[in-house]
Coordinates of C-alpha atoms in Angstrom, one line a residue:
X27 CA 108.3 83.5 122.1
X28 CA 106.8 85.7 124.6
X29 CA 108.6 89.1 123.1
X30 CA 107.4 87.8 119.8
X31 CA 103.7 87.8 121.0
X32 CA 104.3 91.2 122.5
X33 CA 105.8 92.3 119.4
X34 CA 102.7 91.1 117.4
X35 CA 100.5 92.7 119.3
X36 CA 101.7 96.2 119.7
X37 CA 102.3 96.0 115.2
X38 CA 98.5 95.1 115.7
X39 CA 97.3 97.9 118.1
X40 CA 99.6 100.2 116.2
X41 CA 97.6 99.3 112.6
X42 CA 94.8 100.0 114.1
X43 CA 95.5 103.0 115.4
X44 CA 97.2 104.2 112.5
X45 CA 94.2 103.2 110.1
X46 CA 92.1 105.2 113.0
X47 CA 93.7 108.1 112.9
X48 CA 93.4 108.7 108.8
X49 CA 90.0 107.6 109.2
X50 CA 89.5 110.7 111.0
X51 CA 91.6 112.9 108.9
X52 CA 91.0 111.9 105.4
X53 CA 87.6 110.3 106.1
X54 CA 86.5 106.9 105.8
X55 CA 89.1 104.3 104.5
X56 CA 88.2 100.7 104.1
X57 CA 90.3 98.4 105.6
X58 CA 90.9 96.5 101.9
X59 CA 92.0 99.9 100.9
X60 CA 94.6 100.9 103.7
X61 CA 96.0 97.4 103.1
X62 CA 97.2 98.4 100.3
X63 CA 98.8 101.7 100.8
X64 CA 102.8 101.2 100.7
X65 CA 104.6 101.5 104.2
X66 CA 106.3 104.0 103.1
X67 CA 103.8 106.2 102.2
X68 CA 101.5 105.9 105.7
X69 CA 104.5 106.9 107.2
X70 CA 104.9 109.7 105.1
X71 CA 101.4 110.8 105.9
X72 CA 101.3 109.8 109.7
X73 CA 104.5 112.6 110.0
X74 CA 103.1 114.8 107.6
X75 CA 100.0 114.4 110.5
X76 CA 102.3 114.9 113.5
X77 CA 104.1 118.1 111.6
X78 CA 100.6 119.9 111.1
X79 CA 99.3 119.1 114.8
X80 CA 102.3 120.4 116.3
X81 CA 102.1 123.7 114.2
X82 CA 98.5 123.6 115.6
X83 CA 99.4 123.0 118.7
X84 CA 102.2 126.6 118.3
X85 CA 99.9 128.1 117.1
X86 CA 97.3 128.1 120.0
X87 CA 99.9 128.5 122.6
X88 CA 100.7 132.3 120.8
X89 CA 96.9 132.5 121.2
X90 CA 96.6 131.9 124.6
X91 CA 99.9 133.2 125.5
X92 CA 98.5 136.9 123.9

């Protein structure tokens, strides 16, 4: 019961976050809206994300590096 709660909460935390994060990047989505968006697809997007910020992040180091 207890992991269950735990479990619950970190799904939660992790939504929220997730709806956070494209809030930044794609601009405001309503919360209606990013209900709907298929499972599939946010996690499409959120690596999609993660890809470009660590190209970002390579990229900067060669700056810094030269």
């Amino acid at each position: 019961m207890k992991e269950r709660r735990l479990r619950e909460k970190q799904l939660s935390e992790f939504i929220i976050l997730l709806h956070h994060k494209f809030c930044r990047e794609y601009g405001w989505i309503p919360v209606e809206e990013f209900k709907k968006i298929p499972i599939v697809t946010a996690f499409n997007l959120l690596g999609k994300l993660n890809e470009e910020y660590e190209q970002y992040e390579k990229e900067m180091e060669k700056i810094k590096s030269k």
